């Protein structure tokens, strides 16, 4: 079983739609969580950190449920520029080692 | 402020050969991590270097080795290349080696093994 699991998609949504991605992690010792965004053939870039209290950055909302070992990302009012792969990421241990999910591909269309 | 730079950007090798990939960390960052990203997969942690020492290693065989230099730049060496080593190799630097630091990734080196 993979440490971080995501639905690979693709999710095809029209512009303006709201879309939600889910992710589960298996290592209960994981301490911190992130969403990274990766455009086609580019490097991953940090989108946002994920906190138990939930956090919002503009149209993006991330949520962590430690009891269920579940992380979510909600994107409201999708834009064409949101088309990318969204990587769910867990940090475990003392070294700065990140465990990435396979990624969920989002395609926003006109 | 310069970001993370990697070289070469693309290269093709044959099975059994050896390859060296290079990475310059972002200014002010003292820690470098290497990740392997196969097609359709998320990046997988290879190892991390801090103060010129390996500080954490993922599930990769010993033929994957690395170095960090006093200026914090780093190299990834892969010996006896196999077809499955074909991937995007990402270097990431961070301010510190411990804890959930934000990683800044380079654009990667795309390796094809024939």
Coordinates of C-alpha atoms in Angstrom, one line a residue:
Chain A
X1 CA 0.0 0.0 0.0
X2 CA 1.4 3.4 -0.9
X3 CA 2.0 5.8 2.0
X4 CA 0.1 8.6 0.3
X5 CA -2.8 7.7 -2.0
X6 CA -4.6 9.9 -4.5
X7 CA -7.1 9.4 -7.3
X8 CA -5.0 10.1 -10.4
X9 CA -8.0 11.5 -12.3
X10 CA -8.1 13.2 -14.7
X11 CA -10.8 15.5 -13.4
X12 CA -12.3 17.4 -16.3
X13 CA -14.3 20.4 -15.2
X14 CA -15.7 23.5 -16.8
X15 CA -14.4 27.0 -16.0
X16 CA -16.1 28.3 -12.8
X17 CA -16.7 24.9 -11.3
X18 CA -15.8 23.8 -7.8
X19 CA -13.6 20.7 -7.6
X20 CA -12.4 18.7 -4.7
X21 CA -9.4 16.4 -4.4
X22 CA -8.9 13.8 -1.7
X23 CA -5.9 12.1 -0.4
X24 CA -5.3 9.5 2.3
X25 CA -2.0 8.7 4.1
X26 CA -1.1 5.5 5.9
X27 CA 1.7 6.6 8.3
X28 CA 0.1 7.9 11.5
X29 CA 3.5 9.4 12.4
X30 CA 3.3 11.8 9.5
X31 CA 3.4 15.3 11.0
X32 CA 2.9 17.9 8.3
X33 CA 1.1 17.9 5.0
X34 CA 1.2 20.0 1.9
X35 CA -0.3 20.4 -1.6
X36 CA 2.1 20.9 -4.4
X37 CA 1.2 21.9 -7.9
X38 CA 3.0 20.5 -10.9
X39 CA 2.5 21.8 -14.4
X40 CA 3.2 19.5 -17.4
X41 CA 7.0 18.8 -17.7
X42 CA 7.8 21.3 -14.9
X43 CA 9.0 21.0 -11.3
X44 CA 6.6 20.8 -8.4
X45 CA 5.8 24.0 -6.6
X46 CA 4.3 24.5 -3.1
X47 CA 0.6 25.4 -3.4
X48 CA -0.2 25.4 0.3
X49 CA 0.3 23.8 3.7
X50 CA -2.5 21.9 5.3
X51 CA -3.6 22.3 8.9
X52 CA -6.1 20.5 11.1
X53 CA -8.0 23.8 11.5
X54 CA -8.3 24.1 7.8
X55 CA -6.7 26.9 5.8
X56 CA -7.7 29.0 2.9
X57 CA -5.8 30.9 0.3
X58 CA -8.0 32.7 -2.1
X59 CA -10.0 30.2 -4.1
X60 CA -8.1 27.2 -2.5
X61 CA -9.1 25.6 0.8
X62 CA -7.1 22.7 2.4
X63 CA -8.3 20.5 5.2
X64 CA -6.6 17.8 7.3
X65 CA -8.5 15.1 9.3
X66 CA -5.9 13.3 11.4
X67 CA -8.4 10.8 12.9
X68 CA -9.3 9.6 9.4
X69 CA -5.8 10.2 8.0
X70 CA -7.4 12.2 5.2
X71 CA -6.4 15.4 3.4
X72 CA -8.5 17.5 1.0
X73 CA -8.1 20.4 -1.4
X74 CA -11.0 22.4 -2.7
X75 CA -10.7 24.7 -5.6
X76 CA -13.6 27.2 -6.2
X77 CA -14.3 29.1 -9.4
X78 CA -11.8 27.0 -11.4
X79 CA -9.7 28.9 -14.0
X80 CA -8.1 27.5 -17.1
X81 CA -4.8 28.3 -15.4
X82 CA -5.6 25.8 -12.6
X83 CA -5.0 23.0 -15.1
X84 CA -2.2 21.0 -13.6
X85 CA -1.3 17.9 -11.5
X86 CA -1.9 18.4 -7.7
X87 CA 0.4 16.4 -5.5
X88 CA -0.6 15.5 -2.0
X89 CA 2.5 15.4 0.3
X90 CA 3.3 14.2 3.8
X91 CA 6.3 14.9 5.9
X92 CA 7.4 12.2 8.3
X93 CA 10.5 12.0 10.5
X94 CA 13.2 14.4 11.4
X95 CA 14.9 14.8 8.0
X96 CA 13.1 17.0 5.5
X97 CA 11.9 14.0 3.5
X98 CA 8.6 14.4 1.8
X99 CA 6.4 11.6 0.6
X100 CA 4.4 12.4 -2.5
X101 CA 1.2 10.9 -3.8
X102 CA 0.9 10.0 -7.5
X103 CA -0.9 13.3 -8.1
X104 CA -4.4 14.1 -9.3
X105 CA -4.6 15.7 -12.8
X106 CA -7.0 18.5 -13.3
X107 CA -8.1 19.8 -16.7
X108 CA -10.3 23.0 -16.7
X109 CA -12.1 23.6 -19.9
X110 CA -14.0 26.5 -21.5
Chain B
X1 CA 18.0 35.5 -5.4
X2 CA 18.9 32.6 -7.7
X3 CA 16.8 29.5 -7.6
X4 CA 17.8 25.9 -7.9
X5 CA 19.6 25.1 -11.1
X6 CA 20.2 21.6 -12.5
X7 CA 22.3 20.3 -15.3
X8 CA 22.1 18.7 -17.8
X9 CA 18.4 19.2 -18.6
X10 CA 18.2 16.2 -20.8
X11 CA 20.5 13.2 -21.4
X12 CA 20.4 9.8 -23.0
X13 CA 22.4 6.9 -21.7
X14 CA 22.6 3.2 -22.4
X15 CA 22.1 0.3 -19.9
X16 CA 25.2 -0.3 -17.8
X17 CA 26.6 3.2 -18.1
X18 CA 27.1 5.7 -15.3
X19 CA 25.6 9.2 -15.0
X20 CA 26.3 12.3 -12.9
X21 CA 23.7 15.0 -12.4
X22 CA 24.4 18.3 -10.9
X23 CA 22.5 20.8 -8.7
X24 CA 23.1 24.3 -7.4
X25 CA 21.0 25.1 -4.4
X26 CA 19.1 28.3 -3.9
X27 CA 21.1 31.1 -2.3
X28 CA 21.0 30.8 1.5
X29 CA 19.9 27.1 1.5
X30 CA 22.2 24.5 3.1
X31 CA 20.3 21.3 2.4
X32 CA 19.8 19.5 -0.9
X33 CA 17.4 16.6 -1.5
X34 CA 17.1 14.4 -4.6
X35 CA 13.9 12.9 -5.9
X36 CA 13.2 10.6 -8.8
X37 CA 9.9 11.1 -10.7
X38 CA 9.0 8.3 -13.1
X39 CA 6.3 9.0 -15.8
X40 CA 2.9 9.3 -14.2
X41 CA 4.2 9.0 -10.7
X42 CA 4.9 11.4 -7.9
X43 CA 8.5 12.2 -6.9
X44 CA 10.2 9.6 -4.8
X45 CA 12.8 10.6 -2.2
X46 CA 16.3 9.3 -3.0
X47 CA 18.4 11.0 -0.3
X48 CA 19.2 14.3 1.4
X49 CA 22.5 16.0 2.0
X50 CA 23.3 18.4 4.8
X51 CA 26.7 19.7 5.7
X52 CA 28.2 17.5 3.1
X53 CA 26.9 14.3 4.8
X54 CA 24.0 12.1 3.7
X55 CA 21.1 12.8 6.1
X56 CA 18.4 10.4 5.2
X57 CA 17.9 8.0 2.4
X58 CA 14.9 6.5 0.6
X59 CA 14.4 3.0 -0.8
X60 CA 17.1 3.2 -3.5
X61 CA 20.0 0.8 -4.1
X62 CA 23.6 1.7 -3.3
X63 CA 24.3 2.4 -7.0
X64 CA 22.6 5.7 -6.3
X65 CA 25.1 7.9 -4.5
X66 CA 25.6 11.6 -4.0
X67 CA 27.9 14.3 -2.8
X68 CA 27.5 17.7 -1.4
X69 CA 30.2 20.4 -1.7
X70 CA 31.1 23.2 0.7
X71 CA 29.1 25.7 -1.4
X72 CA 26.1 23.4 -0.8
X73 CA 25.9 22.3 -4.5
X74 CA 25.3 18.6 -5.0
X75 CA 25.8 15.7 -7.4
X76 CA 23.7 12.6 -7.9
X77 CA 25.6 9.6 -9.4
X78 CA 23.9 6.5 -10.7
X79 CA 26.0 3.5 -11.7
X80 CA 25.1 0.5 -13.8
X81 CA 22.1 2.2 -15.3
X82 CA 18.9 0.2 -15.8
X83 CA 16.0 0.9 -18.1
X84 CA 13.8 1.6 -15.0
X85 CA 16.2 4.5 -14.1
X86 CA 14.6 6.5 -16.9
X87 CA 12.9 9.4 -15.1
X88 CA 13.0 13.0 -14.2
X89 CA 15.5 13.6 -11.5
X90 CA 14.6 16.6 -9.3
X91 CA 16.9 18.4 -6.9
X92 CA 15.3 20.5 -4.1
X93 CA 17.0 22.8 -1.7
X94 CA 15.8 24.0 1.7
X95 CA 16.9 26.3 4.5
X96 CA 17.4 23.5 7.0
X97 CA 17.7 19.7 7.0
X98 CA 15.2 19.0 9.8
X99 CA 11.5 19.4 10.0
X100 CA 8.9 20.2 7.3
X101 CA 10.9 22.8 5.5
X102 CA 9.6 24.2 2.2
X103 CA 11.4 22.7 -0.7
X104 CA 12.4 24.7 -3.7
X105 CA 12.7 22.4 -6.7
X106 CA 14.9 22.8 -9.7
X107 CA 13.5 22.1 -13.2
X108 CA 15.0 18.6 -13.2
X109 CA 17.2 16.5 -15.4
X110 CA 15.4 14.1 -17.7
X111 CA 17.3 10.9 -18.1
X112 CA 16.5 8.3 -20.7
X113 CA 18.2 4.9 -20.5
X114 CA 18.1 2.8 -23.7

